[in-house]
Each structure stands twice: as C-alpha cells, then as structure tokens.
Amino acid sequence: MAKKTVLSASTTTGDLTLGNFIGAIHNWTQMQEEYSCYYMVADLHSLTVYQDPKELHQRCLSFYAQYLACGLDPQKNVIFLQSHVKEHAELCWALNCITPMGALNRMTQFKEKSQKTREINNGLYSYPVLMAADILLYQADLVPVGEDQKQHLELTRDLAESFNNKYGKAFKIPEPFIGKKGARVMSLQDPTKKMSKSDENPKNFISIIDSPKQITKKIKAAVTDSDPDAKIEYDLKNKEGLANLMTIYSVLSGDSFEKIEKDFEGKMYGHFKVALAELVCSSFQPVQESYAQLMADEAHLVSLMKANAERARERAQITLKDVYSKLGLVL
Ligand code: ATP
Ligand code: MG
C-alpha cells in the first residue's frame, strides 16, 4: 500500500521554540519513517507581518538548518521553502475565490493577531487560505497540527469539499494528526497563552538555539504560583505554570506525571526548575551541534533547498494542473 502523505510547516518568524519542537517537530521526526512527508519552511506566511528583508533572508537559511538539525532528513522527506514552489500562490488564488468572507471572519487566530498588530493587512486575514493551498497541493492525508491550528485545518477541509462538490474531485480531504501529550506548550511568563516564536518578549519562550545559559535563566524565571509548600504536583487548574513545566519535563524525559511527582517529592520548585533546565539543555545539545555545522556551509544548504524544491514542484504541478483544468482555464 502507498505511504500516506503528510504536510507540515512552520512560519519563518523568530526561531523555532521548545513549543514547536514538542508540539510539531518531535512528531515529524517520528513520522518520516512511516509516511511520505513534505516539510515546508513557510516564508510566504511570514510576510503577513513586516519582516526586515536582510533578517528574513538569513532566517530562511537558519530555519532550514534548524529543521535538518532537529533530525528531519532531506533525502527521506521533501523539505523545501514555500516561495520556491510558486504553485502555492497560484492555488491560493483559486481557493480565495471560493472562500466565504464569513468563514475567515470566524478565525480566532486572526482575531488574536489583529489585536496585537497596528497595521492589519489582507495577507494576515486570508492566511488560512494560503495554508489550505499548502496542504491541498500535496494531497496530504495527515497534517500534524497543534491545537492552535485546528480551526485552520477545518477550513482547509471545508474548502476542499466545497471545490470538489462544485467542480469535481480535485482534493483529498486531510485529517488532523495531534500528538497525545504536550501538544501545547504554554508561555513561561503567562501560562494562559501558548508559547509562540513571534512573541515580543523572549522570556516567554525557549528557542532551540538559545545557549544553555539563556535556557537555564528563562526556566528559572518561569512563573509558578504562591503555594507556600511549593509542592511538585500536576494541577492544571491551580498550578498552571508548574503544569506547563511538568508537561515539558514529561515529554522530554518520557516520564509520567506520577513518576515526576514521586521523584520530586519533598523538593521545591527551584530544584525542579534546575532539573528541567538540565533536561532541556541536554535534549537540545545534539541539535545545536548539528545546526552550527550546517550554517557553516551555506552553499551546501542552498543546494539542498533547491533540489528539494524541485521534488516538491513535481507533485504540486500535478494538483494545480488538475485544478486549472476543472475550473475551465485553458492549459
Ligand atoms: P507564530 O507565533 O509565528 O505563529 P508559532 O510558534 O505559533 O509561531 P507556527 O509556525 O505557527 O509556530 O507553528 C508551527 C507548528 O508548531 C504548528 O504545527 C503549530 O501547531 C506548532 N506549535 C506552535 N506553537 C506551539 C506550542 N506552543 N505548543 C505546541 N505546538 C505548537
Ligand atoms: Mg502560530
């Protein structure tokens, strides 16, 4: 039986965080053996918010290197930059023309992001349509999304169904693939909101290329609660900050919450934080070594990008041609 296809992406804003690592990339490295995987560096998506051109250029290279450093293999998977495959923008337009405004108005991420941004542009508003194009171009069966992207995947499914009904079947309907635990890592300073790499305050997130010193400092400063006993227990309702730190510990160590509670019985929050910092640093050490090596040879990195983009285009062109033909455009 043919392998199922998976499409995953991350926007080039900031650097990949511990949240991306646990919520997305950790699953991706496990999936590359079993599935036919397309991993995309979503550089076009990042343009919805102003990017300094020089910084963006550097970040695209850095992101690609971060993907590979996290263990994604460019031979086993197709790992590419979104802007290198022009079919994304073309399919996006076709989908824009069947997307009801009402559906976009319901997107909670747009509501959140537009409150934080002074200039709200059309790209930010219609970003879920480009995301739908990203997924549907490759006829993805599965999309490993965090909780924050579930609503966008729903829209993708609605658009695919709507197109198929109107013009004939061009798209497979994708399913979400959500990791069981640690699907959502929260901000270190405000555990009611998710950790985001585009967060303005670097104390809120841990980047996978933060130095061990920075990582330790950020974890030590993470918000907990005022329990006078500082008891290490998983209590999402009353100890949100600690619950977040325990989730990170549990995912990286493979230990259950019960085991963590037992191992840290009688210990204080400070003690747990030191252990967590050590665990995060040692988990990231091989990633950081590999990252440094990749960034030292830019020509090699770019040649990998270009070869992978060609492979992505081969698949993308088949879908786009079919869509154009079904729409009645002259090929
Ligand atoms: P941005 O702030 O730019 O939106 P982000 O950190 O939310 O950045 P995305 O590029 O939007 O990252 O998402 C990349 C992948 O990481 C997606 O699959 C998303 O669901 C997942 N992800 C993002 N943040 C978290 C988080 N805090 N916990 C778990 N998974 C996350
Ligand atoms: Mg996001």
mmCIF file of N, CA, C and O and ligand atoms in Angstrom, residues 11 20 109 113 127 148-149 194 196-198, ligand 2:
data_model
loop_
_atom_site.group_PDB
_atom_site.id
_atom_site.type_symbol
_atom_site.label_atom_id
_atom_site.label_comp_id
_atom_site.label_asym_id
_atom_site.label_seq_id
_atom_site.Cartn_x
_atom_site.Cartn_y
_atom_site.Cartn_z
ATOM 1 N N THR A 11 6.139 28.852 10.160
ATOM 2 C CA THR A 11 6.445 30.163 9.569
ATOM 3 C C THR A 11 7.802 30.691 10.028
ATOM 4 O O THR A 11 8.212 30.453 11.158
ATOM 5 N N ASN A 20 7.344 24.535 19.380
ATOM 6 C CA ASN A 20 7.358 23.931 18.037
ATOM 7 C C ASN A 20 8.002 22.547 18.089
ATOM 8 O O ASN A 20 7.553 21.620 17.419
ATOM 9 N N GLN A 109 -7.519 32.925 15.408
ATOM 10 C CA GLN A 109 -6.123 33.370 15.395
ATOM 11 C C GLN A 109 -6.004 34.755 14.756
ATOM 12 O O GLN A 109 -5.197 35.578 15.195
ATOM 13 N N LYS A 113 -4.351 37.889 16.578
ATOM 14 C CA LYS A 113 -3.189 38.554 15.978
ATOM 15 C C LYS A 113 -3.498 39.987 15.569
ATOM 16 O O LYS A 113 -2.647 40.863 15.683
ATOM 17 N N TYR A 127 -4.591 34.474 5.400
ATOM 18 C CA TYR A 127 -3.532 33.491 5.639
ATOM 19 C C TYR A 127 -4.042 32.047 5.707
ATOM 20 O O TYR A 127 -3.396 31.145 5.156
ATOM 21 N N ASP A 148 -3.577 25.109 18.212
ATOM 22 C CA ASP A 148 -3.790 26.461 17.680
ATOM 23 C C ASP A 148 -4.132 26.464 16.188
ATOM 24 O O ASP A 148 -4.598 27.462 15.669
ATOM 25 N N GLN A 149 -3.843 25.359 15.497
ATOM 26 C CA GLN A 149 -4.072 25.347 14.055
ATOM 27 C C GLN A 149 -5.283 24.506 13.656
ATOM 28 O O GLN A 149 -5.572 24.365 12.470
ATOM 29 N N LYS A 194 -0.278 30.424 24.714
ATOM 30 C CA LYS A 194 0.677 29.440 24.226
ATOM 31 C C LYS A 194 2.044 30.057 23.955
ATOM 32 O O LYS A 194 2.152 31.251 23.686
ATOM 33 N N SER A 196 4.931 31.116 21.768
ATOM 34 C CA SER A 196 4.979 31.452 20.342
ATOM 35 C C SER A 196 6.324 32.020 19.990
ATOM 36 O O SER A 196 6.851 32.853 20.720
ATOM 37 N N LYS A 197 6.840 31.628 18.835
ATOM 38 C CA LYS A 197 8.168 32.124 18.472
ATOM 39 C C LYS A 197 8.140 33.582 18.047
ATOM 40 O O LYS A 197 9.173 34.231 18.021
ATOM 41 N N SER A 198 6.939 34.099 17.707
ATOM 42 C CA SER A 198 6.881 35.512 17.327
ATOM 43 C C SER A 198 6.588 36.412 18.532
ATOM 44 O O SER A 198 6.370 37.605 18.378
HETATM 45 MG MG MG B 2 1.362 30.096 15.201
#
